[in-house]
Coordinates of C-alpha atoms and ligand atoms in Angstrom, one line a residue:
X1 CA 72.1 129.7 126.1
X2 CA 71.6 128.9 122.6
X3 CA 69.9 131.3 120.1
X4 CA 66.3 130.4 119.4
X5 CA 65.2 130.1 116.1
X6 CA 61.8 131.4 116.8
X7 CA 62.6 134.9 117.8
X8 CA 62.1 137.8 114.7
X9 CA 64.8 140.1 116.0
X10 CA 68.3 138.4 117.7
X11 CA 71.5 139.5 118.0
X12 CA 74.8 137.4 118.5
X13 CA 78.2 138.5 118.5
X14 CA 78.7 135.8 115.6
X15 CA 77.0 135.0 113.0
X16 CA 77.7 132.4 110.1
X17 CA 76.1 132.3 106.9
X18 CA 76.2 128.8 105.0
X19 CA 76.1 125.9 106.9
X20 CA 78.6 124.2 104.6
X21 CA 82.1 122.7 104.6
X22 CA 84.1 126.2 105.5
X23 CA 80.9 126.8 108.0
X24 CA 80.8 123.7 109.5
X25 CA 84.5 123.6 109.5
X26 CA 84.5 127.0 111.8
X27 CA 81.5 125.9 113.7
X28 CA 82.9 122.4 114.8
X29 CA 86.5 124.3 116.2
X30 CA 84.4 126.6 118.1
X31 CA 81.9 124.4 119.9
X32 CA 84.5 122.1 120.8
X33 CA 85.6 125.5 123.3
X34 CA 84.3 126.1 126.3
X35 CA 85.2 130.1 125.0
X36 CA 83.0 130.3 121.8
X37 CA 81.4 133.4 121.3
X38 CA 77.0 132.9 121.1
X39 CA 76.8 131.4 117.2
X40 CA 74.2 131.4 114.4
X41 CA 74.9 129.3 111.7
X42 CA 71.9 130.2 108.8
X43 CA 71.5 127.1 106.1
X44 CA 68.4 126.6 104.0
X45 CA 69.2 123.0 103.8
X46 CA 66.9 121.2 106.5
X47 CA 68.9 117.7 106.0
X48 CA 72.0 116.7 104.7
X49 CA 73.1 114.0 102.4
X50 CA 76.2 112.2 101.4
X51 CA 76.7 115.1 98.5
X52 CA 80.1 115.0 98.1
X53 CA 83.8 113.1 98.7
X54 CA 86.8 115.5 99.4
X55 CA 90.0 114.8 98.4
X56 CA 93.2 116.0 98.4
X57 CA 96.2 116.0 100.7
X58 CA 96.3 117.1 104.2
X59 CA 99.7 118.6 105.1
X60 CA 98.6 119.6 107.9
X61 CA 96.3 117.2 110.9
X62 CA 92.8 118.4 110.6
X63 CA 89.7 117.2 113.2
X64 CA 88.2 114.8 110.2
X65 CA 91.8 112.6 110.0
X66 CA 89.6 110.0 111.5
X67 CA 86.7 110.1 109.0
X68 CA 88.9 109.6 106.4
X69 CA 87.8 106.5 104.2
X70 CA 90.4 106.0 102.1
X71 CA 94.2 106.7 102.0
X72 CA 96.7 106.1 98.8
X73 CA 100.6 106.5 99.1
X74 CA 100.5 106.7 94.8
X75 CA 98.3 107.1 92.0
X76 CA 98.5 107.5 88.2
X77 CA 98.5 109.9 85.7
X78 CA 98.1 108.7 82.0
X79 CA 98.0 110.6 78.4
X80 CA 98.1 108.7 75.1
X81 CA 101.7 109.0 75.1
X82 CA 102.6 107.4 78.7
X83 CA 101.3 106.8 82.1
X84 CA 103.0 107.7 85.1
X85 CA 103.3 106.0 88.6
X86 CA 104.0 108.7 91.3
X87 CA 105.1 107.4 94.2
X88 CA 107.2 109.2 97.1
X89 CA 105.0 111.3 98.5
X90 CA 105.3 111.8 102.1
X91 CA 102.0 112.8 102.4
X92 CA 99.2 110.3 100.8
X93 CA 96.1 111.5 99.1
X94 CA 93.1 111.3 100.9
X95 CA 89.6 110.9 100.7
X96 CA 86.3 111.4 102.9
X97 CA 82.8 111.0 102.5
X98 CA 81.0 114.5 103.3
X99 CA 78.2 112.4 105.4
X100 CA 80.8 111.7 107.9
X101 CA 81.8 115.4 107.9
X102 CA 78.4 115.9 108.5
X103 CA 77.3 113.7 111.1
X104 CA 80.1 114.7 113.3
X105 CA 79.7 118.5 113.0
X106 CA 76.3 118.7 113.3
X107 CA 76.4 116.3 116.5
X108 CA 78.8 119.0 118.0
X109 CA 76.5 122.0 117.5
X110 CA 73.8 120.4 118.6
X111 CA 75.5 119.6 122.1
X112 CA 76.9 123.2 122.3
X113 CA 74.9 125.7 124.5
X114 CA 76.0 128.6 123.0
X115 CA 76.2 127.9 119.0
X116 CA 72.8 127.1 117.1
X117 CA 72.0 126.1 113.3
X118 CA 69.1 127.4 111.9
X119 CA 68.2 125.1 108.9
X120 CA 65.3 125.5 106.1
X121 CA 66.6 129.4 106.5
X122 CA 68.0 131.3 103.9
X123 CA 69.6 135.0 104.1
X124 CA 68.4 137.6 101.8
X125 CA 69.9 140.9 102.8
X126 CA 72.8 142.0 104.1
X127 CA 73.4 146.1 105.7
X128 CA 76.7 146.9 107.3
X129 CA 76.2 149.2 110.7
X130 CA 79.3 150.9 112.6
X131 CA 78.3 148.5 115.1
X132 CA 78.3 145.3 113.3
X133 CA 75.9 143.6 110.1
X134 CA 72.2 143.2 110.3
X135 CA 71.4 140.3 108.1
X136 CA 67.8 139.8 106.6
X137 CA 66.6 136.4 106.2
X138 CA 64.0 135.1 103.9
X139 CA 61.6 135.1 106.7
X140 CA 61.5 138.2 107.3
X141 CA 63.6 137.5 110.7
X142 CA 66.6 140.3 111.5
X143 CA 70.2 139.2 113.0
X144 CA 72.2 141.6 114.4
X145 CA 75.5 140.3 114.5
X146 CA 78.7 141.9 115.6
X147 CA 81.1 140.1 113.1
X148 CA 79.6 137.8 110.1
X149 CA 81.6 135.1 108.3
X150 CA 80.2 134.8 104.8
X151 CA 80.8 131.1 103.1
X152 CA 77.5 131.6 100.9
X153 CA 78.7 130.0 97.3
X154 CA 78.3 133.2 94.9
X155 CA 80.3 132.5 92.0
X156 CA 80.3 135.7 90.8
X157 CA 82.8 136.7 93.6
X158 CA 84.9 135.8 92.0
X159 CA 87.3 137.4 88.8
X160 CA 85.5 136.3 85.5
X161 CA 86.4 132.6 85.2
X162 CA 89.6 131.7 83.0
X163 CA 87.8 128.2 82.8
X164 CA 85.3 125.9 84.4
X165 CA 85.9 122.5 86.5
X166 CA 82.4 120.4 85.4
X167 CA 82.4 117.3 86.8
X168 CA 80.1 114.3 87.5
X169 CA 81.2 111.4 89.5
X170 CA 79.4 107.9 90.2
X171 CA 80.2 105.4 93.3
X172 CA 80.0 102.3 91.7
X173 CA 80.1 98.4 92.9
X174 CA 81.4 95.4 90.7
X175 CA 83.6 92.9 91.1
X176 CA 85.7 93.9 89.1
X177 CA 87.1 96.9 90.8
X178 CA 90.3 95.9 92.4
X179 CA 90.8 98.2 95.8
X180 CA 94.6 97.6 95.3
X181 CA 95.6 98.9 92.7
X182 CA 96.6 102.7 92.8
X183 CA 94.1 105.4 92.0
X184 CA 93.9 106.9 88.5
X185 CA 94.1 111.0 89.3
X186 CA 94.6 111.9 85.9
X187 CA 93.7 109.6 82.9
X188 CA 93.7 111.6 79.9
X189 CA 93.1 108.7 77.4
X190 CA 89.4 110.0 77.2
X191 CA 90.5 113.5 76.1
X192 CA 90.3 114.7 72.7
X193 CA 92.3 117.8 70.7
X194 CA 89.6 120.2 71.8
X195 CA 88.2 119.0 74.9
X196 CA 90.3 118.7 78.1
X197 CA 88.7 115.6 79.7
X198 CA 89.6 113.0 82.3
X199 CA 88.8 110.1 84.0
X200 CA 88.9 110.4 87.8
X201 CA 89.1 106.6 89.6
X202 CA 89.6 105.5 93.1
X203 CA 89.4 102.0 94.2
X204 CA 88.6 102.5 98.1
X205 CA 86.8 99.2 99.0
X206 CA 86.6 95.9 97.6
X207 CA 84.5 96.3 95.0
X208 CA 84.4 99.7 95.4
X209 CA 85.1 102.8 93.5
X210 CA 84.8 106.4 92.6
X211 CA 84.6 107.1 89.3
X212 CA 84.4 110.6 87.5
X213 CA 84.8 112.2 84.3
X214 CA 86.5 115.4 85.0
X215 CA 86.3 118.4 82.2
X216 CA 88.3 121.5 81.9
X217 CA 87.7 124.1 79.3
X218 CA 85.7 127.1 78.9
X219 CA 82.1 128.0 78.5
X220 CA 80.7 125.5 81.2
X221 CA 79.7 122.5 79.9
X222 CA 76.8 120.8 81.7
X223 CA 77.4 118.1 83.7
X224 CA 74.6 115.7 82.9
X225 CA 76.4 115.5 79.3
X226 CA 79.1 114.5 81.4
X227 CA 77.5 111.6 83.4
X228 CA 76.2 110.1 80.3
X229 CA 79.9 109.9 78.9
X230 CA 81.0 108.4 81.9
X231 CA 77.8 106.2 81.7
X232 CA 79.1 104.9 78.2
X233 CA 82.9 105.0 79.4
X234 CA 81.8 102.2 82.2
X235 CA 79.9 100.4 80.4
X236 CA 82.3 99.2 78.2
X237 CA 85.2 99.1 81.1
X238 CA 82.9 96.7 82.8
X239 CA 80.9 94.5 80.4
X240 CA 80.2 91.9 83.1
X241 CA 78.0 95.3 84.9
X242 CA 78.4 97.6 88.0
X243 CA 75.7 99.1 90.0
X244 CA 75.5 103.0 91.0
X245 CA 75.8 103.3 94.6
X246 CA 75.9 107.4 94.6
X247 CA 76.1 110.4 92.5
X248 CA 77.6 113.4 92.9
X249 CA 78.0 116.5 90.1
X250 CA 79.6 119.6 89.7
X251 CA 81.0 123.0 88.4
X252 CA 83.5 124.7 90.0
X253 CA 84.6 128.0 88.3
X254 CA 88.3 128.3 88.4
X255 CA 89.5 131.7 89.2
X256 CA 90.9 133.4 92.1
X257 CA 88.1 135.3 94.4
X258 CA 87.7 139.2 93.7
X259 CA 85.4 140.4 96.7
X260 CA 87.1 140.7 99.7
X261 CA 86.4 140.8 103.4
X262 CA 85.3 144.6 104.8
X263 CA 84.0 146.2 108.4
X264 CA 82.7 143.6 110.1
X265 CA 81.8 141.3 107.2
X266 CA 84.9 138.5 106.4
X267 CA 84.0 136.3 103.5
X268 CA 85.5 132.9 103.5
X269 CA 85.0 129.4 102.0
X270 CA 85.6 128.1 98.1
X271 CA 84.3 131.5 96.3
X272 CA 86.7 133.6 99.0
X273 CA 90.1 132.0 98.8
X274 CA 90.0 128.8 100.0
X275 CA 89.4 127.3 96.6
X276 CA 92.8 126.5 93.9
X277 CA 91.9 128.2 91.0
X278 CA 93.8 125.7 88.9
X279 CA 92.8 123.1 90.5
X280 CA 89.6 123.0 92.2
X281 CA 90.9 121.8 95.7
X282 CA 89.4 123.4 98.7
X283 CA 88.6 121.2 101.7
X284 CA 92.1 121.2 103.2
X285 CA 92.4 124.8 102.6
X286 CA 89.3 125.3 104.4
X287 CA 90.7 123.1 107.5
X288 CA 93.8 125.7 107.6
X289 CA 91.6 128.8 107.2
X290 CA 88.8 127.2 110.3
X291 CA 92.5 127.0 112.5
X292 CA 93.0 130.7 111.9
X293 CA 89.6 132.0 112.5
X294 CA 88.9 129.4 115.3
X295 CA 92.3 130.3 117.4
X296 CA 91.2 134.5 116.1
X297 CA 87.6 134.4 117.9
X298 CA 88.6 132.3 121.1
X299 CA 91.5 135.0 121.6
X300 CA 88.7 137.7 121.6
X301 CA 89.8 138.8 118.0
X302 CA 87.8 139.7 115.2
X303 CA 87.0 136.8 112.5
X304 CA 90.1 136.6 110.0
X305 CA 89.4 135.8 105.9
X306 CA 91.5 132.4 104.4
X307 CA 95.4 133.9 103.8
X308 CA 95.4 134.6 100.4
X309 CA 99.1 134.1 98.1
X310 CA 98.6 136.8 95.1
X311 CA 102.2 135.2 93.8
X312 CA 100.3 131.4 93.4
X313 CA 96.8 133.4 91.4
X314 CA 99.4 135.0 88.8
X315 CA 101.4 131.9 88.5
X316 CA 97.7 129.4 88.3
X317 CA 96.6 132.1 85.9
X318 CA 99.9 131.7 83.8
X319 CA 99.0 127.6 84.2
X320 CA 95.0 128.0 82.9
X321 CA 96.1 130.3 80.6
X322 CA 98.8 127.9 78.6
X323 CA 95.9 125.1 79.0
X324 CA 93.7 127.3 77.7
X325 CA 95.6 128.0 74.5
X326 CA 96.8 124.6 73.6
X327 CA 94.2 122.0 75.2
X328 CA 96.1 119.4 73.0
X329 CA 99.1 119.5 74.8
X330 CA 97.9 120.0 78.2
X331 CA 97.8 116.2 79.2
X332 CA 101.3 115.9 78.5
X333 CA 101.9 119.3 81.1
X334 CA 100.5 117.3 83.9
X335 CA 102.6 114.0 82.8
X336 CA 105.9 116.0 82.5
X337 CA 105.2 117.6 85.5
X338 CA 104.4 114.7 87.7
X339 CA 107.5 113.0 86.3
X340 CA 110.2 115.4 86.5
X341 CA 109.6 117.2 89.9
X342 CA 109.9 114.5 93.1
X343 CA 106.4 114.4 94.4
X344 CA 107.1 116.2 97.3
X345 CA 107.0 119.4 95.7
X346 CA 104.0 118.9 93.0
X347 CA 102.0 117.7 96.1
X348 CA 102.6 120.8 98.2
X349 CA 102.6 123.2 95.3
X350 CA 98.9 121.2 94.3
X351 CA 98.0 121.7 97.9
X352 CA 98.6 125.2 97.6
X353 CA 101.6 125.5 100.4
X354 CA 104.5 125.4 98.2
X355 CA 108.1 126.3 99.1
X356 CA 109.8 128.4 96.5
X357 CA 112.3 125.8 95.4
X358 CA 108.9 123.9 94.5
X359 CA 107.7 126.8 92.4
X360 CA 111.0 126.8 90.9
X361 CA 111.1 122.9 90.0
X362 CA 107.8 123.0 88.6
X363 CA 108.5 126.0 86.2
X364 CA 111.4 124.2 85.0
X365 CA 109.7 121.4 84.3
X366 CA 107.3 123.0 81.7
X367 CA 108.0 123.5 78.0
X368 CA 108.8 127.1 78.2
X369 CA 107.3 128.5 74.8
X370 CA 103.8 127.7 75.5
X371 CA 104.2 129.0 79.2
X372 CA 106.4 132.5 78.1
X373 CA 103.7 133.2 75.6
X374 CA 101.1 131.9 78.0
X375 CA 102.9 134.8 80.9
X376 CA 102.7 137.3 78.4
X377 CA 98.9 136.7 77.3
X378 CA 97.7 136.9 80.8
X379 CA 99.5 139.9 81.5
X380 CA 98.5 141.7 78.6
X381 CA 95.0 139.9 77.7
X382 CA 94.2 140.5 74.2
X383 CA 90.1 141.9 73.8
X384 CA 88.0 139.0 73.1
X385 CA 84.4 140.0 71.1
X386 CA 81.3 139.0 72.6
X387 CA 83.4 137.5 75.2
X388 CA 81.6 138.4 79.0
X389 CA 81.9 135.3 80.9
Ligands
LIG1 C1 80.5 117.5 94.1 C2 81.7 118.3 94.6 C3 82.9 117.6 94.9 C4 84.0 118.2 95.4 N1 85.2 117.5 95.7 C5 86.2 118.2 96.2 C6 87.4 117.4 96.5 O1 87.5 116.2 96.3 N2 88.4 118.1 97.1 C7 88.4 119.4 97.4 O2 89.3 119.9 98.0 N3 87.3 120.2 97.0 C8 86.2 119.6 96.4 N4 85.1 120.3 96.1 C9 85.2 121.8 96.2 C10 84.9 122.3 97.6 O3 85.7 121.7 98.6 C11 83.5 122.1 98.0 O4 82.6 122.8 97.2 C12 83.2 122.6 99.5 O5 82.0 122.1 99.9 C13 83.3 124.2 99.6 O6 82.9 124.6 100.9 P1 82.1 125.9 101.1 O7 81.7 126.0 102.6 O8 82.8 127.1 100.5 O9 80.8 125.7 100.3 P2 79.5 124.7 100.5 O10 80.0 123.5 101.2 O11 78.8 124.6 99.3 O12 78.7 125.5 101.6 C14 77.9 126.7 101.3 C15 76.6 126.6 102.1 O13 75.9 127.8 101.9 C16 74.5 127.5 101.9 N5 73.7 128.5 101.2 C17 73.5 128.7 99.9 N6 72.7 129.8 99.7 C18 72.5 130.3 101.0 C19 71.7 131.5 101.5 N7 71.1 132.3 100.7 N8 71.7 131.7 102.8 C20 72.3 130.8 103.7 N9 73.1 129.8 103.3 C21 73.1 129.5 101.9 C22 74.5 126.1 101.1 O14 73.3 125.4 101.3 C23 75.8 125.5 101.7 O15 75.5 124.6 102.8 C24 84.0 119.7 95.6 C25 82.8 120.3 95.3 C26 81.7 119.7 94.8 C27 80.5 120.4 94.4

């Protein structure tokens, strides 16, 4: 029977906290099983919106393949020196809108007997017990719960940030947007010697397309002075106008996570592993951790964390550090990059699933002084004053 929301004292052998991509990613898996263990999924949202689009590339088939709104075999990545056409992927980049995500997921739960979603709830306390966690919510309401999986978005779990992803996109309309032409991932054109921005497009309907500027660098910047560059950068690209059909903002800190899961607590999600740190992607990540823990719980195990590759964090730290040092040059790191490793291996090292001789190609491919002194910086940091972010 599903848990009441009503009730100030439960107890569930499961209990989720966030009711987001990784906990809806979980949640979905399990009440598509006849086996799942009695759920609680706590989320203070009481309705969801069309927040966000993920992208990225699924190497692996995930439950949303069938959602997905857009699909492109090659895109582009420009600099002031050169654009590149990548093409040969075997594996196309993908987008979906997150209301789809949501509708389905939430239609799933609602049908299952045995997991429930308390919205407009928000957790407050958490106390381990030999027995389990007892999580406090805002209410005042108590959850026992024998295992918890943790997808609240705390930041600070992760290592202090070696830079920030701030972002703000817009969905636009005009005529002029032609849906065939290849998505721009990269267009650097917009960057200047001491800011690392880029322009984000993709065409996926006639008429139709997404539209960010994209900016890498450290403090945060805030993304509202973003949208009003990309405001300005539009308005000239499309004189004849273009109307704003969504919005979507954000600022993803880009470092690997430092908390890790303990007892009977496993943290998961985009501030526990699942997230790139040099790159920001997370959704497909999230798909591969929901497999794990989904197949775990219906085989009566204990929840499991997102696999974590401690070989990829030094080498993306190597990466942010090098960017970090000589913003100027990074544009051309990406270019290079894209155009002398096959696409294969820049796509699944990007996705975060590379095989060695990837790792390999891609080191190769990078102008070694910045990346040697870069290696040797983030292994021996120097002190920076004042410096506490
Ligand atoms: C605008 C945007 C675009 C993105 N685009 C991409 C992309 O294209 N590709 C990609 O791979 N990644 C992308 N990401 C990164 C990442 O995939 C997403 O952030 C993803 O939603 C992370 O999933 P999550 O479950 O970890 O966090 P969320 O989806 O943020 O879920 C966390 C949940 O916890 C809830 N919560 C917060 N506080 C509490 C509390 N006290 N108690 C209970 N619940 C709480 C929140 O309401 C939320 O529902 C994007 C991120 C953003 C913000």
């Amino acid at each position: 029977m599903k848990p009441r929301q009503n009730e100030q004292e439960s107890s569930v052998p499961l209990l989720i906290l966030g009711g987001g991509c990784a906990g809806l990613s979980l949640a979905y898996r399990l009440a598509r099983s006849r086996r799942s263990p009695r759920t609680i999924i706590i989320e203070p949202r009481q309705t969801y919106s069309d927040d966000r689009t993920w992208c990225g590339w699924a190497l692996t088939p995930h439950p949303f393949s069938d959602l997905v709104a857009a699909r492109w075999k090659s895109w582009w990545i420009h600099t002031d020196r050169g654009s590149q056409h990548v093409t040969g992927s075997p594996w196309p980049y993908e987008m979906l809108h997150s209301a789809a995500f949501y509708e389905r997921t939430l239609a799933a739960i609602d049908a299952s007997h045995e997991i429930a979603l308390w919205r407009g709830q928000r957790v407050s306390a958490l106390e381990d017990h030999t027995d389990g966690v007892q999580v406090t919510l805002e209410s005042g309401q108590r959850i026992h719960a024998r295992h918890v999986v943790d997808t609240l978005p705390r930041p600070e779990r992760l290592v202090a940030p070696w830079a920030w992803q701030d972002f703000a996109g817009l969905e636009i309309e005009a005529e002029a947007i032609d849906d065939t032409s290849p998505p721009d991932l990269m267009d650097f054109r917009v960057a200047t010697r001491d800011q690392l921005d880029f322009i984000y497009r993709l065409p996926h309907a006639p008429g139709r397309a997404l539209f960010e500027w994209t900016r890498f660098g450290r403090p945060a910047s805030n993304p509202h002075t973003l949208r009003q560059a990309l405001i300005e950068h539009l308005d000239t690209r499309l004189p004849e106008g273009y109307r704003i059909l969504r919005e979507e903002m954000g600022s993803l800190p880009m470092a690997p996570p430092a908390a890790t899961s303990h007892g009977n607590r496993v943290v998961a999600g985009a501030y526990a592993g699942s997230m790139r740190a040099a790159t920001g992607y997370a959704f497909h990540a999230i798909q591969r951790w929901a497999d794990d823990c989904n197949a775990a719980l219906l085989a009566g195990k204990p929840p499991c964390p997102p696999r974590r590759r401690p070989w990829l964090e030094r080498l993306d730290r190597v990466y942010m550090t090098a960017i970090g040092q000589h913003p100027d040059e990074a544009p051309e790191f990406y270019r290079q990059l894209f155009a002398r490793v096959p696409a294969t291996s820049v796509v699944r090292f990007l996705a975060g699933v590379p095989h060695w001789r990837d790792t390999l190609a891609i080191m190769r491919s990078l102008p070694s002084g910045p990346f040697l002194r870069a290696a040797w910086h983030s292994t021996f940091p120097l002190p920076t004053q004042g410096d506490s972010s």
